[in-house]
């Protein structure tokens, strides 16, 4: 199984980084390798330029790094996105990855009506989104509108034809015990099939 991890956090002391390390440990224990895209280490430029937008209209990506990332995505059986939720949304770096990599002519095509999307990722069998936040789960859902589920899970991934999309949200990370965080980290090791 070819698993691609898109990791988005600038600080190696973060809980997101610990999640990445445990994904790598789970893969090692299972005798598998992960292909990791580290958006910050790669100095990925998340900004959509006028040239990028023209490419979007023409269904021809122009950002070499985004094209390279899309090529990795085309080879993957399982995609794992790892990022924090800041101010109830994904970081700009992850949003830029979505904008510039999940791209017409690259990872999907439109249906004839133009209202639907058809995936161009035939190898991709499953997607797992792993997020961290300090907001309680119910507050995030009912007070703040569950933005990641509505915009990313439903409005991007499922709409774009990504299969078997699951979301693992680790809430109140700073407030829970070390024991709880440890059990969360152990649980992510099993995500890499």
mmCIF file of C-alpha atoms in Angstrom:
data_model
loop_
_atom_site.group_PDB
_atom_site.id
_atom_site.type_symbol
_atom_site.label_atom_id
_atom_site.label_comp_id
_atom_site.label_asym_id
_atom_site.label_seq_id
_atom_site.Cartn_x
_atom_site.Cartn_y
_atom_site.Cartn_z
ATOM 1 C CA UNK A 1 0.000 0.000 0.000
ATOM 2 C CA UNK A 2 1.337 3.409 -0.975
ATOM 3 C CA UNK A 3 0.402 5.920 1.735
ATOM 4 C CA UNK A 4 0.938 9.626 1.216
ATOM 5 C CA UNK A 5 0.964 11.931 4.243
ATOM 6 C CA UNK A 6 0.511 15.663 3.736
ATOM 7 C CA UNK A 7 1.788 17.238 6.932
ATOM 8 C CA UNK A 8 1.177 20.867 7.822
ATOM 9 C CA UNK A 9 2.695 22.297 11.000
ATOM 10 C CA UNK A 10 5.697 24.615 11.428
ATOM 11 C CA UNK A 11 6.777 23.449 14.905
ATOM 12 C CA UNK A 12 8.490 20.120 15.586
ATOM 13 C CA UNK A 13 7.397 20.206 19.238
ATOM 14 C CA UNK A 14 3.708 20.182 18.299
ATOM 15 C CA UNK A 15 1.202 17.417 18.864
ATOM 16 C CA UNK A 16 0.758 17.282 15.075
ATOM 17 C CA UNK A 17 4.463 16.465 14.779
ATOM 18 C CA UNK A 18 4.067 13.697 17.366
ATOM 19 C CA UNK A 19 1.194 12.339 15.239
ATOM 20 C CA UNK A 20 3.474 12.323 12.180
ATOM 21 C CA UNK A 21 6.153 10.459 14.141
ATOM 22 C CA UNK A 22 3.621 7.848 15.264
ATOM 23 C CA UNK A 23 2.332 7.415 11.707
ATOM 24 C CA UNK A 24 5.937 6.770 10.673
ATOM 25 C CA UNK A 25 6.386 4.342 13.573
ATOM 26 C CA UNK A 26 3.172 2.506 12.637
ATOM 27 C CA UNK A 27 4.364 2.214 9.049
ATOM 28 C CA UNK A 28 7.775 0.949 10.154
ATOM 29 C CA UNK A 29 6.197 -1.643 12.474
ATOM 30 C CA UNK A 30 3.964 -2.798 9.612
ATOM 31 C CA UNK A 31 6.925 -3.041 7.229
ATOM 32 C CA UNK A 32 5.617 -0.197 5.073
ATOM 33 C CA UNK A 33 6.902 3.193 4.051
ATOM 34 C CA UNK A 34 5.220 6.535 4.017
ATOM 35 C CA UNK A 35 5.713 9.196 1.411
ATOM 36 C CA UNK A 36 5.585 12.448 3.403
ATOM 37 C CA UNK A 37 4.977 15.903 2.016
ATOM 38 C CA UNK A 38 5.977 18.417 4.706
ATOM 39 C CA UNK A 39 4.543 21.684 3.436
ATOM 40 C CA UNK A 40 6.596 23.917 5.731
ATOM 41 C CA UNK A 41 9.909 22.109 5.214
ATOM 42 C CA UNK A 42 9.267 22.170 1.467
ATOM 43 C CA UNK A 43 8.632 25.939 1.617
ATOM 44 C CA UNK A 44 5.430 25.354 -0.321
ATOM 45 C CA UNK A 45 3.911 28.577 -1.643
ATOM 46 C CA UNK A 46 0.176 28.372 -0.852
ATOM 47 C CA UNK A 47 -0.744 31.577 -2.696
ATOM 48 C CA UNK A 48 -2.864 31.240 -5.829
ATOM 49 C CA UNK A 49 -1.364 33.644 -8.361
ATOM 50 C CA UNK A 50 -3.087 35.029 -11.422
ATOM 51 C CA UNK A 51 -1.089 32.504 -13.449
ATOM 52 C CA UNK A 52 -2.386 29.668 -11.218
ATOM 53 C CA UNK A 53 -5.964 30.869 -11.649
ATOM 54 C CA UNK A 54 -5.579 31.013 -15.427
ATOM 55 C CA UNK A 55 -4.233 27.461 -15.251
ATOM 56 C CA UNK A 56 -7.310 26.499 -13.214
ATOM 57 C CA UNK A 57 -9.578 27.854 -15.955
ATOM 58 C CA UNK A 58 -7.574 26.010 -18.637
ATOM 59 C CA UNK A 59 -7.329 22.819 -16.500
ATOM 60 C CA UNK A 60 -3.545 22.982 -16.665
ATOM 61 C CA UNK A 61 -1.597 23.443 -13.425
ATOM 62 C CA UNK A 62 1.458 25.695 -13.668
ATOM 63 C CA UNK A 63 3.083 25.454 -10.217
ATOM 64 C CA UNK A 64 5.861 22.850 -10.518
ATOM 65 C CA UNK A 65 5.721 21.914 -6.833
ATOM 66 C CA UNK A 66 1.924 21.490 -6.927
ATOM 67 C CA UNK A 67 2.276 19.308 -10.040
ATOM 68 C CA UNK A 68 4.889 17.186 -8.225
ATOM 69 C CA UNK A 69 2.549 16.822 -5.236
ATOM 70 C CA UNK A 70 -0.331 15.829 -7.526
ATOM 71 C CA UNK A 71 1.871 13.177 -9.132
ATOM 72 C CA UNK A 72 2.543 11.729 -5.672
ATOM 73 C CA UNK A 73 -1.178 11.802 -4.941
ATOM 74 C CA UNK A 74 -1.907 9.910 -8.172
ATOM 75 C CA UNK A 75 0.342 7.061 -6.965
ATOM 76 C CA UNK A 76 -1.161 6.862 -3.483
ATOM 77 C CA UNK A 77 -3.651 4.263 -2.267
ATOM 78 C CA UNK A 78 -4.240 6.089 1.014
ATOM 79 C CA UNK A 79 -3.996 9.819 1.664
ATOM 80 C CA UNK A 80 -3.514 11.168 5.191
ATOM 81 C CA UNK A 81 -3.778 14.895 5.905
ATOM 82 C CA UNK A 82 -2.369 16.060 9.254
ATOM 83 C CA UNK A 83 -2.883 19.648 10.422
ATOM 84 C CA UNK A 84 -3.986 21.797 13.368
ATOM 85 C CA UNK A 85 -7.203 23.767 13.441
ATOM 86 C CA UNK A 86 -6.410 27.420 14.074
ATOM 87 C CA UNK A 87 -9.253 29.884 14.603
ATOM 88 C CA UNK A 88 -11.678 27.060 13.731
ATOM 89 C CA UNK A 89 -10.161 26.544 10.239
ATOM 90 C CA UNK A 90 -7.233 24.809 8.568
ATOM 91 C CA UNK A 91 -3.961 26.769 8.264
ATOM 92 C CA UNK A 92 -3.439 28.798 5.092
ATOM 93 C CA UNK A 93 -0.660 26.417 4.054
ATOM 94 C CA UNK A 94 -3.084 23.449 3.969
ATOM 95 C CA UNK A 95 -5.763 25.522 2.222
ATOM 96 C CA UNK A 96 -3.161 26.454 -0.389
ATOM 97 C CA UNK A 97 -2.336 22.771 -0.881
ATOM 98 C CA UNK A 98 -6.035 22.093 -1.536
ATOM 99 C CA UNK A 99 -6.301 25.081 -3.892
ATOM 100 C CA UNK A 100 -3.210 24.284 -5.943
ATOM 101 C CA UNK A 101 -3.075 20.463 -5.897
ATOM 102 C CA UNK A 102 -6.753 19.418 -5.974
ATOM 103 C CA UNK A 103 -6.958 20.909 -9.430
ATOM 104 C CA UNK A 104 -9.020 20.292 -12.590
ATOM 105 C CA UNK A 105 -7.117 18.336 -15.206
ATOM 106 C CA UNK A 106 -4.819 17.084 -12.478
ATOM 107 C CA UNK A 107 -6.833 15.285 -9.781
ATOM 108 C CA UNK A 108 -10.368 15.589 -11.151
ATOM 109 C CA UNK A 109 -12.499 16.483 -14.148
ATOM 110 C CA UNK A 110 -15.935 18.054 -14.256
ATOM 111 C CA UNK A 111 -19.021 16.135 -15.353
ATOM 112 C CA UNK A 112 -20.662 17.238 -18.627
ATOM 113 C CA UNK A 113 -23.145 19.399 -16.727
ATOM 114 C CA UNK A 114 -20.276 21.094 -14.907
ATOM 115 C CA UNK A 115 -22.049 20.562 -11.599
ATOM 116 C CA UNK A 116 -20.259 17.391 -10.514
ATOM 117 C CA UNK A 117 -16.709 16.167 -10.327
ATOM 118 C CA UNK A 118 -15.068 12.911 -11.388
ATOM 119 C CA UNK A 119 -11.882 11.830 -9.618
ATOM 120 C CA UNK A 120 -8.724 11.346 -11.649
ATOM 121 C CA UNK A 121 -7.181 9.374 -8.777
ATOM 122 C CA UNK A 122 -8.038 5.741 -9.577
ATOM 123 C CA UNK A 123 -5.470 4.330 -7.129
ATOM 124 C CA UNK A 124 -6.766 6.268 -4.131
ATOM 125 C CA UNK A 125 -8.875 3.949 -1.974
ATOM 126 C CA UNK A 126 -9.151 5.955 1.253
ATOM 127 C CA UNK A 127 -8.461 9.317 2.841
ATOM 128 C CA UNK A 128 -7.921 10.094 6.512
ATOM 129 C CA UNK A 129 -7.951 13.627 7.878
ATOM 130 C CA UNK A 130 -6.272 14.032 11.277
ATOM 131 C CA UNK A 131 -6.680 17.344 13.076
ATOM 132 C CA UNK A 132 -5.764 18.809 16.431
ATOM 133 C CA UNK A 133 -7.479 21.673 18.228
ATOM 134 C CA UNK A 134 -8.122 23.041 21.678
ATOM 135 C CA UNK A 135 -11.841 23.615 21.102
ATOM 136 C CA UNK A 136 -14.217 21.042 22.631
ATOM 137 C CA UNK A 137 -15.816 18.803 19.995
ATOM 138 C CA UNK A 138 -19.428 19.840 20.672
ATOM 139 C CA UNK A 139 -18.544 23.532 20.750
ATOM 140 C CA UNK A 140 -16.716 23.164 17.426
ATOM 141 C CA UNK A 141 -19.698 21.397 15.902
ATOM 142 C CA UNK A 142 -22.584 23.491 17.184
ATOM 143 C CA UNK A 143 -21.146 26.923 17.934
ATOM 144 C CA UNK A 144 -18.552 27.208 15.185
ATOM 145 C CA UNK A 145 -20.358 25.266 12.481
ATOM 146 C CA UNK A 146 -18.008 22.317 11.969
ATOM 147 C CA UNK A 147 -16.152 24.172 9.217
ATOM 148 C CA UNK A 148 -13.640 21.409 8.459
ATOM 149 C CA UNK A 149 -16.388 18.837 7.946
ATOM 150 C CA UNK A 150 -18.484 21.141 5.790
ATOM 151 C CA UNK A 151 -15.744 22.723 3.696
ATOM 152 C CA UNK A 152 -12.959 20.129 3.513
ATOM 153 C CA UNK A 153 -14.579 16.730 4.096
ATOM 154 C CA UNK A 154 -17.874 17.301 2.259
ATOM 155 C CA UNK A 155 -17.201 20.338 0.060
ATOM 156 C CA UNK A 156 -13.813 19.259 -1.269
ATOM 157 C CA UNK A 157 -12.853 15.642 -0.664
ATOM 158 C CA UNK A 158 -16.187 13.849 -1.020
ATOM 159 C CA UNK A 159 -17.339 16.208 -3.770
ATOM 160 C CA UNK A 160 -14.032 15.591 -5.568
ATOM 161 C CA UNK A 161 -14.558 11.818 -5.575
ATOM 162 C CA UNK A 162 -12.192 10.910 -2.746
ATOM 163 C CA UNK A 163 -13.262 7.529 -1.363
ATOM 164 C CA UNK A 164 -13.792 6.353 2.220
ATOM 165 C CA UNK A 165 -13.014 9.701 3.841
ATOM 166 C CA UNK A 166 -12.582 9.547 7.622
ATOM 167 C CA UNK A 167 -11.865 12.352 10.074
ATOM 168 C CA UNK A 168 -9.987 11.867 13.351
ATOM 169 C CA UNK A 169 -10.257 15.018 15.429
ATOM 170 C CA UNK A 170 -8.205 15.295 18.610
ATOM 171 C CA UNK A 171 -9.853 18.042 20.646
ATOM 172 C CA UNK A 172 -8.740 19.957 23.726
ATOM 173 C CA UNK A 173 -5.160 18.791 23.156
ATOM 174 C CA UNK A 174 -3.638 21.192 25.707
ATOM 175 C CA UNK A 175 -6.218 20.335 28.374
ATOM 176 C CA UNK A 176 -6.185 16.530 28.350
ATOM 177 C CA UNK A 177 -3.759 14.376 30.320
ATOM 178 C CA UNK A 178 -0.466 13.063 29.015
ATOM 179 C CA UNK A 179 -1.980 9.589 29.297
ATOM 180 C CA UNK A 180 -4.860 10.575 26.991
ATOM 181 C CA UNK A 181 -2.504 12.140 24.453
ATOM 182 C CA UNK A 182 -0.389 8.982 24.606
ATOM 183 C CA UNK A 183 -3.393 6.796 23.849
ATOM 184 C CA UNK A 184 -4.291 9.054 20.915
ATOM 185 C CA UNK A 185 -0.768 8.738 19.532
ATOM 186 C CA UNK A 186 -0.829 4.949 19.881
ATOM 187 C CA UNK A 187 -4.161 4.863 18.025
ATOM 188 C CA UNK A 188 -2.791 6.671 14.960
ATOM 189 C CA UNK A 189 -0.135 4.001 14.431
ATOM 190 C CA UNK A 190 -2.896 1.691 13.170
ATOM 191 C CA UNK A 191 -4.044 4.161 10.499
ATOM 192 C CA UNK A 192 -1.274 3.087 8.145
ATOM 193 C CA UNK A 193 -2.682 -0.169 6.765
#
